[in-house]
Short mmCIF file of C-alpha atoms and ligand atoms in Angstrom, two decimals:
data_model
loop_
_atom_site.label_atom_id
_atom_site.label_comp_id
_atom_site.label_asym_id
_atom_site.label_seq_id
_atom_site.Cartn_x
_atom_site.Cartn_y
_atom_site.Cartn_z
CA MET M 1 14.28 -4.82 -38.42
CA ALA M 2 14.25 -5.96 -34.83
CA LEU M 3 11.04 -7.58 -33.67
CA ARG M 4 9.17 -5.41 -31.21
CA VAL M 5 7.60 -7.35 -28.40
CA ALA M 6 5.54 -6.20 -25.44
CA LEU M 7 5.51 -8.38 -22.33
CA VAL M 8 2.51 -7.78 -20.08
CA ALA M 9 2.68 -9.37 -16.65
CA SER M 10 1.77 -8.78 -13.02
CA GLU M 11 5.28 -9.41 -11.72
CA ALA M 12 8.85 -9.31 -12.93
CA ALA M 13 12.11 -9.46 -11.01
CA PRO M 14 13.62 -7.27 -9.70
CA PHE M 15 10.58 -4.97 -9.48
CA ALA M 16 7.85 -7.14 -8.01
CA LYS M 17 7.96 -10.81 -7.08
CA THR M 18 5.93 -13.46 -5.32
CA GLY M 19 7.27 -16.49 -7.20
CA GLY M 20 8.78 -17.98 -10.32
CA LEU M 21 6.62 -15.90 -12.67
CA ALA M 22 8.66 -12.84 -11.70
CA ASP M 23 12.00 -14.53 -12.27
CA MET M 24 10.92 -15.85 -15.63
CA VAL M 25 9.41 -12.63 -16.99
CA GLY M 26 12.24 -10.41 -15.75
CA SER M 27 14.98 -12.60 -17.16
CA LEU M 28 13.08 -13.29 -20.40
CA ALA M 29 12.85 -9.54 -21.03
CA VAL M 30 16.57 -9.11 -20.49
CA ALA M 31 17.55 -12.13 -22.56
CA LEU M 32 15.30 -11.16 -25.48
CA ALA M 33 16.77 -7.65 -25.51
CA ARG M 34 20.26 -9.15 -25.48
CA GLN M 35 19.29 -11.19 -28.52
CA GLY M 36 18.43 -8.01 -30.39
CA LEU M 37 14.67 -7.75 -29.91
CA GLU M 38 13.08 -4.47 -28.83
CA VAL M 39 11.44 -5.31 -25.54
CA THR M 40 8.85 -3.38 -23.58
CA LEU M 41 7.66 -4.77 -20.27
CA VAL M 42 4.47 -3.45 -18.67
CA LEU M 43 3.74 -3.96 -14.97
CA PRO M 44 1.46 -2.36 -12.37
CA ALA M 45 3.09 0.35 -10.23
CA TYR M 46 2.85 -1.43 -6.88
CA ALA M 47 3.90 0.21 -3.60
CA GLY M 48 7.27 -1.57 -3.81
CA VAL M 49 7.82 -0.17 -7.31
CA LEU M 50 7.02 3.40 -6.21
CA ARG M 51 9.77 3.17 -3.58
CA ARG M 52 12.52 2.09 -5.99
CA ALA M 53 15.22 4.62 -6.81
CA ASP M 54 15.61 3.20 -10.34
CA VAL M 55 11.97 3.90 -11.26
CA VAL M 56 11.18 7.43 -12.45
CA GLY M 57 8.25 9.28 -14.00
CA ALA M 58 7.93 8.82 -17.75
CA GLY M 59 6.24 12.17 -18.23
CA MET M 60 3.22 10.44 -19.67
CA GLY M 61 -0.34 10.17 -18.43
CA PHE M 62 -3.74 9.35 -19.85
CA ASN M 63 -7.25 8.37 -18.92
CA VAL M 64 -8.34 4.76 -19.05
CA PRO M 65 -11.93 3.56 -19.09
CA ALA M 66 -12.23 1.45 -15.97
CA ILE M 67 -14.94 -0.36 -14.10
CA ASP M 68 -16.63 2.63 -12.53
CA GLY M 69 -15.67 5.51 -14.76
CA ILE M 70 -12.46 6.96 -16.03
CA GLU M 71 -9.24 6.18 -14.21
CA ARG M 72 -6.35 8.62 -14.41
CA THR M 73 -3.12 6.76 -15.15
CA GLU M 74 0.42 8.00 -14.78
CA VAL M 75 3.32 6.13 -16.30
CA LEU M 76 6.63 5.35 -14.62
CA GLU M 77 9.65 3.81 -16.27
CA SER M 78 12.93 2.03 -15.72
CA VAL M 79 15.48 0.00 -17.62
CA LEU M 80 15.88 -3.72 -17.19
CA GLY M 81 19.27 -5.25 -17.96
CA GLU M 82 21.07 -3.31 -20.66
CA ASP M 83 18.15 -2.10 -22.69
CA ALA M 84 14.78 -3.71 -22.06
CA ARG M 85 12.33 -0.92 -21.19
CA ALA M 86 10.07 -1.42 -18.20
CA TYR M 87 6.93 0.71 -17.79
CA PHE M 88 4.60 0.83 -14.82
CA VAL M 89 1.00 1.96 -14.99
CA ARG M 90 0.12 3.86 -11.88
CA THR M 91 -3.23 4.19 -10.21
CA ASP M 92 -2.60 4.23 -6.50
CA ARG M 93 -6.10 3.28 -5.48
CA PHE M 94 -5.50 -0.15 -7.05
CA PHE M 95 -1.81 -0.84 -6.59
CA ASP M 96 -0.30 1.22 -3.77
CA ARG M 97 -0.85 -1.58 -1.28
CA PRO M 98 1.38 -3.89 0.77
CA GLY M 99 0.67 -7.01 -1.32
CA LEU M 100 0.52 -7.79 -5.02
CA TYR M 101 -2.66 -9.85 -4.96
CA GLY M 102 -3.67 -9.85 -1.32
CA GLN M 103 -2.60 -9.71 2.29
CA GLY M 104 -2.56 -12.12 5.22
CA GLY M 105 -3.49 -15.11 3.08
CA ALA M 106 -6.62 -13.41 1.65
CA ASP M 107 -6.96 -12.06 -1.88
CA TYR M 108 -7.89 -8.43 -2.34
CA GLN M 109 -11.65 -8.21 -2.88
CA ASP M 110 -11.28 -6.04 -5.96
CA ASN M 111 -8.77 -8.12 -7.93
CA ALA M 112 -11.23 -8.42 -10.82
CA ASP M 113 -11.32 -4.64 -11.11
CA ARG M 114 -7.59 -4.21 -10.49
CA PHE M 115 -6.53 -6.50 -13.30
CA ALA M 116 -9.24 -5.41 -15.72
CA TYR M 117 -7.92 -1.90 -15.21
CA PHE M 118 -4.34 -3.13 -15.62
CA ALA M 119 -5.22 -4.71 -18.97
CA ARG M 120 -6.83 -1.52 -20.27
CA ALA M 121 -4.00 0.66 -19.00
CA ALA M 122 -1.32 -1.62 -20.47
CA LEU M 123 -2.99 -1.54 -23.90
CA ALA M 124 -3.51 2.22 -23.76
CA LEU M 125 0.19 2.62 -23.01
CA LEU M 126 1.32 0.18 -25.69
CA ALA M 127 -0.89 1.89 -28.25
CA ARG M 128 1.05 5.10 -27.49
CA LEU M 129 4.44 3.40 -27.64
CA GLY M 130 3.61 1.07 -30.54
CA PRO M 131 3.42 -0.44 -33.03
CA TYR M 132 4.39 -3.85 -31.68
CA ASP M 133 4.80 -7.13 -33.53
CA VAL M 134 3.80 -9.30 -30.59
CA LEU M 135 1.87 -8.86 -27.36
CA HIS M 136 3.02 -11.58 -24.98
CA GLY M 137 0.74 -11.89 -21.94
CA HIS M 138 1.51 -13.95 -18.85
CA ASP M 139 -1.01 -15.71 -16.61
CA TRP M 140 -4.53 -14.68 -15.67
CA GLN M 141 -3.54 -11.18 -14.61
CA ALA M 142 -2.73 -10.40 -18.25
CA GLY M 143 -5.60 -12.45 -19.71
CA LEU M 144 -7.78 -9.42 -20.32
CA ALA M 145 -5.00 -7.57 -22.13
CA ILE M 146 -5.16 -10.31 -24.76
CA ALA M 147 -8.96 -10.32 -24.65
CA TYR M 148 -9.45 -6.58 -25.04
CA LEU M 149 -6.99 -6.37 -27.91
CA ARG M 150 -8.71 -9.20 -29.77
CA LEU M 151 -12.28 -8.19 -29.00
CA GLN M 152 -12.01 -4.40 -29.18
CA PRO M 153 -9.27 -3.74 -31.75
CA ASP M 154 -10.82 -0.43 -32.82
CA ARG M 155 -9.79 1.08 -29.51
CA TYR M 156 -6.13 0.38 -30.27
CA PRO M 157 -5.51 1.16 -33.96
CA ALA M 158 -1.74 1.38 -33.41
CA LEU M 159 -1.81 -2.28 -32.41
CA ALA M 160 -3.89 -3.44 -35.39
CA SER M 161 -1.20 -5.81 -36.67
CA THR M 162 0.03 -6.97 -33.25
CA ARG M 163 -0.01 -10.75 -32.84
CA THR M 164 -0.92 -12.30 -29.50
CA LEU M 165 0.81 -14.97 -27.45
CA PHE M 166 -0.29 -16.08 -23.99
CA THR M 167 1.87 -18.05 -21.57
CA VAL M 168 0.32 -20.07 -18.78
CA HIS M 169 2.68 -20.45 -15.87
CA ASN M 170 0.27 -22.29 -13.61
CA VAL M 171 -3.22 -23.51 -14.50
CA GLY M 172 -4.05 -23.67 -10.79
CA TYR M 173 -4.42 -19.88 -10.76
CA GLN M 174 -7.31 -18.96 -13.02
CA GLY M 175 -8.45 -15.48 -12.10
CA LEU M 176 -11.91 -16.70 -11.13
CA PHE M 177 -14.52 -14.10 -10.29
CA ASP M 178 -18.24 -13.94 -9.77
CA ALA M 179 -20.14 -13.86 -13.06
CA GLY M 180 -21.68 -10.60 -11.82
CA VAL M 181 -18.37 -8.94 -12.70
CA PHE M 182 -18.85 -9.61 -16.41
CA PRO M 183 -21.02 -6.59 -17.30
CA ARG M 184 -18.42 -4.36 -15.70
CA LEU M 185 -15.79 -5.59 -18.16
CA GLN M 186 -17.67 -3.85 -20.98
CA VAL M 187 -17.32 -6.79 -23.32
CA ASP M 188 -20.11 -7.81 -25.68
CA ASP M 189 -22.36 -10.54 -24.18
CA ALA M 190 -21.74 -12.65 -27.28
CA HIS M 191 -18.32 -13.54 -25.88
CA TYR M 192 -19.49 -14.62 -22.46
CA TRP M 193 -19.80 -18.36 -23.01
CA SER M 194 -16.93 -18.98 -25.35
CA ASN M 195 -14.29 -16.79 -23.75
CA PHE M 196 -15.16 -16.02 -20.13
CA GLU M 197 -17.61 -18.42 -18.49
CA PHE M 198 -16.13 -21.12 -16.27
CA TYR M 199 -18.50 -23.28 -14.24
CA GLY M 200 -20.78 -20.41 -13.37
CA ASN M 201 -17.95 -17.94 -12.76
CA ILE M 202 -15.79 -16.00 -15.15
CA SER M 203 -12.11 -16.73 -15.64
CA TYR M 204 -9.53 -14.24 -16.83
CA LEU M 205 -7.24 -17.18 -17.60
CA LYS M 206 -9.83 -18.66 -19.95
CA ALA M 207 -10.15 -15.27 -21.66
CA GLY M 208 -6.43 -15.25 -22.45
CA LEU M 209 -6.35 -18.92 -23.39
CA SER M 210 -9.28 -18.86 -25.72
CA LEU M 211 -8.40 -15.60 -27.46
CA ALA M 212 -4.60 -15.58 -27.88
CA GLU M 213 -3.39 -16.70 -31.29
CA ARG M 214 -0.70 -18.91 -29.81
CA LEU M 215 -0.22 -20.44 -26.36
CA THR M 216 2.76 -21.62 -24.44
CA THR M 217 3.33 -23.17 -21.11
CA VAL M 218 6.52 -23.49 -19.17
CA SER M 219 7.72 -27.04 -19.80
CA PRO M 220 7.00 -29.75 -22.40
CA SER M 221 5.66 -32.21 -19.81
CA TYR M 222 3.30 -29.65 -18.33
CA ALA M 223 1.94 -28.90 -21.81
CA GLU M 224 0.87 -32.55 -21.97
CA GLU M 225 -0.37 -32.73 -18.39
CA ILE M 226 -2.77 -29.80 -18.66
CA MET M 227 -4.70 -31.62 -21.36
CA THR M 228 -5.72 -34.25 -18.78
CA PRO M 229 -8.64 -33.95 -16.34
CA GLU M 230 -6.27 -34.54 -13.39
CA GLN M 231 -4.06 -31.56 -14.15
CA GLY M 232 -6.16 -29.29 -16.30
CA PHE M 233 -8.15 -27.84 -13.39
CA GLY M 234 -11.28 -27.95 -15.51
CA LEU M 235 -9.60 -26.28 -18.47
CA HIS M 236 -8.26 -29.47 -20.08
CA GLY M 237 -10.98 -29.23 -22.72
CA VAL M 238 -9.85 -25.75 -23.70
CA PHE M 239 -6.23 -26.89 -23.88
CA LYS M 240 -7.15 -29.91 -25.97
CA GLU M 241 -9.10 -27.77 -28.38
CA ARG M 242 -6.08 -25.51 -28.74
CA ALA M 243 -3.47 -28.30 -28.78
CA GLY M 244 -2.29 -27.30 -32.24
CA ASP M 245 -1.45 -23.80 -31.01
CA LEU M 246 0.13 -24.85 -27.72
CA VAL M 247 3.80 -25.60 -27.04
CA GLY M 248 5.73 -26.20 -23.85
CA ILE M 249 8.97 -24.25 -23.59
CA MET M 250 11.15 -25.12 -20.62
CA ASN M 251 11.86 -22.13 -18.42
CA GLY M 252 15.42 -21.05 -17.95
CA ALA M 253 17.37 -19.63 -15.06
CA ASP M 254 18.97 -16.24 -14.93
CA TYR M 255 22.56 -17.22 -14.28
CA ALA M 256 23.52 -13.58 -13.74
CA VAL M 257 21.52 -13.84 -10.51
CA TRP M 258 21.59 -17.55 -9.73
CA ASP M 259 25.15 -18.80 -10.07
CA PRO M 260 27.44 -19.56 -7.13
CA SER M 261 30.49 -18.17 -8.94
CA VAL M 262 28.99 -14.64 -9.01
CA ASP M 263 26.31 -14.69 -6.27
CA PRO M 264 26.92 -11.72 -3.94
CA PHE M 265 24.53 -13.07 -1.29
CA ILE M 266 26.52 -16.19 -0.39
CA ALA M 267 29.33 -16.60 2.13
CA ARG M 268 31.94 -17.72 -0.38
CA GLN M 269 31.65 -18.05 -4.12
CA TYR M 270 32.39 -21.39 -5.74
CA SER M 271 32.27 -23.13 -9.10
CA PRO M 272 32.74 -26.59 -10.62
CA VAL M 273 36.51 -26.06 -10.81
CA ALA M 274 36.77 -24.49 -7.36
CA PRO M 275 34.03 -26.19 -5.33
CA GLU M 276 35.55 -25.69 -1.84
CA GLY M 277 33.46 -22.60 -1.08
CA LYS M 278 30.30 -24.66 -0.82
CA ARG M 279 31.44 -25.97 2.56
CA ASP M 280 31.75 -22.42 3.87
CA CYS M 281 28.28 -21.68 2.55
CA LYS M 282 26.95 -24.67 4.48
CA ARG M 283 28.56 -23.49 7.72
CA ASP M 284 27.26 -19.97 7.09
CA LEU M 285 23.74 -21.29 6.52
CA GLN M 286 23.88 -23.36 9.71
CA ARG M 287 25.04 -20.26 11.60
CA ARG M 288 22.28 -18.09 10.14
CA LEU M 289 19.66 -20.67 11.01
CA GLU M 290 21.13 -21.57 14.40
CA LEU M 291 21.69 -25.19 13.43
CA PRO M 292 24.71 -27.04 14.83
CA PRO M 293 27.74 -27.05 12.47
CA SER M 294 27.28 -30.70 11.62
CA ASP M 295 28.61 -32.53 8.58
CA ALA M 296 25.32 -34.39 8.22
CA PRO M 297 23.65 -33.75 4.87
CA LEU M 298 21.52 -30.62 4.87
CA ALA M 299 18.29 -30.59 2.87
CA GLY M 300 16.88 -27.19 1.90
CA MET M 301 13.51 -26.06 0.64
CA VAL M 302 12.35 -22.62 -0.52
CA ALA M 303 8.77 -22.41 -1.67
CA ARG M 304 5.42 -20.81 -1.47
CA LEU M 305 3.88 -22.93 1.27
CA VAL M 306 0.79 -24.03 -0.64
CA ASP M 307 -0.72 -27.43 -1.41
CA GLN M 308 0.80 -27.45 -4.89
CA LYS M 309 4.29 -27.61 -3.43
CA GLY M 310 3.64 -30.92 -1.68
CA LEU M 311 3.45 -29.54 1.83
CA ASP M 312 1.11 -32.29 3.01
CA ILE M 313 3.45 -35.12 2.00
CA LEU M 314 6.42 -33.16 3.33
CA VAL M 315 4.77 -32.66 6.72
CA GLY M 316 3.80 -36.35 6.72
CA ALA M 317 7.43 -37.27 6.03
CA LEU M 318 9.04 -35.06 8.68
CA ASP M 319 9.17 -37.63 11.48
CA ALA M 320 10.86 -40.16 9.22
CA LEU M 321 13.22 -37.60 7.71
CA LEU M 322 14.25 -36.25 11.10
CA SER M 323 15.05 -39.76 12.30
CA ARG M 324 17.80 -39.85 9.64
CA ASP M 325 21.19 -38.20 10.03
CA LEU M 326 19.94 -35.07 8.28
CA GLN M 327 19.34 -31.37 8.84
CA LEU M 328 16.42 -29.51 7.27
CA ALA M 329 16.16 -25.83 6.33
CA VAL M 330 12.81 -24.51 5.13
CA LEU M 331 12.02 -20.98 3.95
CA GLY M 332 8.58 -20.00 2.78
CA THR M 333 5.35 -18.24 3.28
CA GLY M 334 1.80 -19.12 2.31
CA ASN M 335 -0.95 -21.17 3.82
CA PRO M 336 -1.07 -20.44 7.61
CA TYR M 337 -1.91 -24.08 8.29
CA HIS M 338 1.28 -25.32 6.58
CA GLU M 339 3.32 -22.53 8.18
CA GLN M 340 2.13 -23.64 11.61
CA ALA M 341 2.86 -27.34 11.02
CA LEU M 342 6.41 -26.58 9.92
CA ARG M 343 7.01 -24.11 12.71
CA GLU M 344 5.88 -26.60 15.34
CA CYS M 345 8.15 -29.29 13.98
CA GLY M 346 11.09 -26.86 13.95
CA GLN M 347 10.41 -25.98 17.59
CA LEU M 348 10.42 -29.67 18.54
CA HIS M 349 13.73 -30.32 16.75
CA PRO M 350 15.73 -27.09 16.98
CA ASP M 351 19.01 -28.92 16.39
CA ARG M 352 17.83 -30.57 13.16
CA MET M 353 15.23 -28.41 11.53
CA ALA M 354 15.16 -24.64 10.95
CA VAL M 355 12.02 -22.99 9.66
CA ARG M 356 11.84 -19.39 8.53
CA ILE M 357 8.43 -18.02 7.62
CA GLY M 358 8.65 -15.01 5.34
CA PHE M 359 9.97 -13.86 1.99
CA ASP M 360 13.73 -13.47 2.07
CA GLU M 361 15.62 -13.30 -1.21
CA GLU M 362 19.04 -13.36 0.45
CA LEU M 363 18.25 -16.39 2.59
CA ALA M 364 16.87 -18.15 -0.50
CA HIS M 365 20.32 -17.79 -2.09
CA ALA M 366 22.05 -18.92 1.12
CA ILE M 367 19.86 -22.04 1.22
CA GLU M 368 20.61 -22.89 -2.40
CA ALA M 369 24.33 -22.53 -1.76
CA GLY M 370 24.54 -24.07 1.71
CA SER M 371 22.36 -27.16 1.25
CA ASP M 372 23.42 -30.58 -0.02
CA LEU M 373 19.93 -31.59 -1.14
CA PHE M 374 16.96 -29.55 -2.28
CA LEU M 375 13.43 -30.87 -1.79
CA MET M 376 10.60 -30.26 -4.27
CA PRO M 377 7.87 -32.83 -3.54
CA SER M 378 5.36 -30.92 -5.66
CA ARG M 379 1.90 -32.25 -6.37
CA TYR M 380 2.33 -30.57 -9.74
CA GLU M 381 5.04 -28.23 -11.01
CA PRO M 382 4.55 -26.37 -14.30
CA SER M 383 8.23 -25.56 -14.61
CA GLY M 384 9.88 -24.98 -11.27
CA LEU M 385 12.91 -22.76 -11.07
CA ASN M 386 14.41 -23.77 -7.77
CA GLN M 387 15.53 -27.14 -9.10
CA LEU M 388 17.35 -25.32 -11.92
CA TYR M 389 19.06 -23.08 -9.38
CA SER M 390 19.88 -26.13 -7.25
CA LEU M 391 21.58 -27.87 -10.16
CA ARG M 392 23.75 -24.83 -10.72
CA TYR M 393 24.65 -24.67 -7.02
CA GLY M 394 25.56 -28.37 -6.87
CA THR M 395 22.64 -28.89 -4.50
CA ILE M 396 21.10 -32.18 -5.51
CA PRO M 397 17.36 -31.96 -6.24
CA VAL M 398 15.03 -34.57 -4.78
CA VAL M 399 11.85 -34.02 -6.73
CA ARG M 400 8.54 -35.56 -7.64
CA ALA M 401 8.51 -36.67 -11.29
CA THR M 402 6.02 -34.12 -12.59
CA GLY M 403 5.97 -31.25 -15.09
CA GLY M 404 9.15 -29.24 -15.39
CA LEU M 405 10.81 -31.21 -12.59
CA LYS M 406 10.64 -34.31 -14.76
CA ASP M 407 11.97 -32.34 -17.74
CA SER M 408 15.01 -30.94 -15.93
CA VAL M 409 16.19 -33.45 -13.31
CA LEU M 410 17.66 -36.68 -14.66
CA PRO M 411 17.55 -39.73 -12.36
CA PHE M 412 20.96 -40.60 -10.97
CA ASP M 413 22.15 -43.92 -12.36
CA GLU M 414 24.74 -45.56 -10.17
CA ALA M 415 25.85 -47.93 -12.94
CA THR M 416 26.67 -45.30 -15.55
CA GLY M 417 27.35 -42.41 -13.19
CA GLY M 418 24.87 -40.32 -15.20
CA GLY M 419 22.00 -38.21 -13.90
CA THR M 420 21.56 -35.14 -11.76
CA GLY M 421 19.12 -35.93 -8.94
CA PHE M 422 16.54 -38.21 -7.38
CA LEU M 423 12.94 -38.51 -8.52
CA PHE M 424 9.87 -40.24 -7.13
CA GLU M 425 6.51 -40.93 -8.75
CA ASP M 426 3.81 -41.48 -6.15
CA TYR M 427 2.42 -38.47 -4.36
CA GLU M 428 3.04 -40.00 -0.93
CA SER M 429 5.22 -39.23 2.08
CA ALA M 430 6.77 -42.70 1.92
CA ALA M 431 7.89 -42.17 -1.67
CA LEU M 432 9.52 -38.87 -0.72
CA VAL M 433 11.31 -40.50 2.20
CA GLN M 434 12.55 -43.31 -0.05
CA ALA M 435 13.94 -40.81 -2.54
CA VAL M 436 15.71 -38.92 0.27
CA ASP M 437 17.10 -42.23 1.52
CA ARG M 438 18.55 -42.93 -1.93
CA ALA M 439 20.12 -39.49 -1.89
CA LEU M 440 21.55 -40.02 1.62
CA ASP M 441 22.94 -43.37 0.59
CA CYS M 442 24.71 -41.75 -2.34
CA HIS M 443 25.93 -38.91 -0.12
CA GLY M 444 27.61 -41.54 2.03
CA ARG M 445 29.79 -42.56 -0.91
CA PRO M 446 31.97 -39.53 -1.65
CA ALA M 447 33.13 -40.53 -5.14
CA ALA M 448 29.58 -41.18 -6.38
CA TRP M 449 28.38 -37.94 -4.75
CA ARG M 450 31.17 -35.88 -6.33
CA ARG M 451 30.22 -37.27 -9.71
CA LEU M 452 26.57 -36.43 -9.15
CA VAL M 453 27.37 -32.87 -8.07
CA ALA M 454 29.63 -32.40 -11.09
CA ASN M 455 26.86 -33.64 -13.40
CA ALA M 456 24.38 -31.25 -11.81
CA MET M 457 26.63 -28.22 -12.06
CA ALA M 458 27.39 -28.95 -15.71
CA GLN M 459 23.74 -28.59 -16.77
CA ASP M 460 22.75 -25.61 -18.87
CA PHE M 461 19.24 -24.32 -18.29
CA SER M 462 20.02 -20.73 -19.13
CA MET M 463 17.33 -18.22 -19.95
CA GLU M 464 19.26 -17.52 -23.17
CA ARG M 465 18.07 -20.83 -24.55
CA THR M 466 14.51 -20.24 -23.45
CA ALA M 467 14.51 -16.73 -24.92
CA ALA M 468 15.83 -18.05 -28.25
CA GLU M 469 12.85 -20.42 -28.41
CA TYR M 470 10.43 -17.59 -27.68
CA ALA M 471 12.10 -15.37 -30.27
CA GLU M 472 11.62 -18.12 -32.85
CA LEU M 473 7.99 -18.47 -31.89
CA TYR M 474 7.42 -14.69 -32.20
CA ALA M 475 9.00 -14.75 -35.66
CA LYS M 476 6.73 -17.59 -36.77
CA LEU M 477 3.69 -15.82 -35.40
CA VAL M 478 4.52 -12.63 -37.28
CA ASP M 479 5.14 -14.53 -40.51
CA ARG M 480 1.80 -16.27 -40.36
CA ASP M 481 -0.47 -14.84 -42.97
CA ASP M 482 -3.81 -15.94 -41.56
P1 LIG V 501 6.56 -20.88 -8.07
O1 LIG V 501 6.66 -19.99 -9.25
O2 LIG V 501 5.46 -21.88 -8.18
O3 LIG V 501 6.49 -20.11 -6.79
P2 LIG V 501 9.29 -21.69 -8.73
O4 LIG V 501 10.18 -22.77 -8.20
O5 LIG V 501 9.10 -21.62 -10.20
O6 LIG V 501 7.90 -21.77 -7.97
O7 LIG V 501 9.91 -20.27 -8.31
C1 LIG V 501 9.95 -19.84 -7.02
C2 LIG V 501 10.81 -18.60 -6.94
O8 LIG V 501 10.38 -17.83 -5.83
C3 LIG V 501 12.27 -18.90 -6.68
O9 LIG V 501 13.06 -17.86 -7.17
C4 LIG V 501 12.30 -18.94 -5.16
O10 LIG V 501 13.59 -18.76 -4.65
C5 LIG V 501 11.39 -17.80 -4.82
N1 LIG V 501 10.75 -17.90 -3.52
C6 LIG V 501 9.63 -18.58 -3.18
N2 LIG V 501 9.34 -18.40 -1.88
C7 LIG V 501 10.29 -17.58 -1.38
C8 LIG V 501 10.57 -17.02 -0.06
N3 LIG V 501 9.78 -17.30 0.96
N4 LIG V 501 11.64 -16.22 0.07
C9 LIG V 501 12.45 -15.96 -0.98
N5 LIG V 501 12.26 -16.45 -2.22
C10 LIG V 501 11.20 -17.26 -2.42
#
């Protein structure tokens, strides 16, 4: 019999997305279904979801105990890929808003209530659709779904034999709330210290981490890094304690969406055997961004503009980078301070640097296809997806050697002709500039560059592989007799 797995997450492409979490969850659901598992995905019914033509009422509704009384919940549904089922729990007072987690750089004040409700509603729905073999929660927004199922199993008898797996996509986001929220969660006080308390606050991430039967994170290196004080964001002790239950599984890319031979968003499709189209994509990108149609190497970057992504060392490197024969294209949104710094630099150098502040899926594809280099100077990077896309698009990643970047980009070795990109260790502007210089040097030697691009495009980081690893983990979890 096919394993039945329920994915609970706060975002999944194509329904709701702020970052890599959405890409991963959406493509994992599709890939698992393709491998024969029965997949149910549960998401909140955000404003953007309500507007989609492919989302319809499921003819199901129920009451959910929420923070201040009973919350009426309607259920919407859709299909993801061929046959993964997506369900959306709808309570407009929590989710019919412009943002997923906040607006204008500020979190919504009631996120604790919103995602406690989401957890309850998701479990109530799954109990009606169940039984399930595995509940697979993602990040802090799903932490309480794991917690409620483990701590209050009597409420969900249909899920009595459901095993729990929790994936941490980024330990930097912990779902931290004032400890005064705890009584509203309606969880027995006995669990406060061991499962919720975090330096005087409560953490929904800790709830998921401490209560799920198994844990994963999104690359092998990151699984090691989060056990250290530098990268564990205060949770390294919890990770160490659970080391035996924790594995790092490298994320994969959805090549149905991110592949230059099928990408509908790019000016001209191309592939390893017919690479000519990439030049047209570069010209198209320059046109879109009002950069001169130069043959100078073009370095792209698409990211949430937050400290994690290395914005401070990037901004510190801009003068040096722009003194090279190089064009820069940056797309992102996030911290207003970083947005401003980039914008100002773009205004000073309109012929060399284009900055677009905003979320623009189509432009993200155009940057992947039209750039020669892709910059990811991240302070830390649990998995990173853009470098996987870059490899596929023959856009050479220049990355800091951390987390999933280290696990997926191989240093180019001039002597053997092996490798797929350029890495640097120190979190410093000068180290980034040096790595870009190495890339520019290589770009100046066409034979070496062609080899590098061919290596990059030949890599396989497909979500199929990632999904197969998760499927194996689910099977092991279900077979466990403890
Ligand atoms: P993270 O999950 O930390 O944001 P990843 O590299 O794993 O970083 O994934 C980022 C995903 O979000 C990619 O698909 C990237 O193209 C997309 N993305 C980020 N910012 C933007 C933006 N401003 N416009 C369009 N896509 C974006």
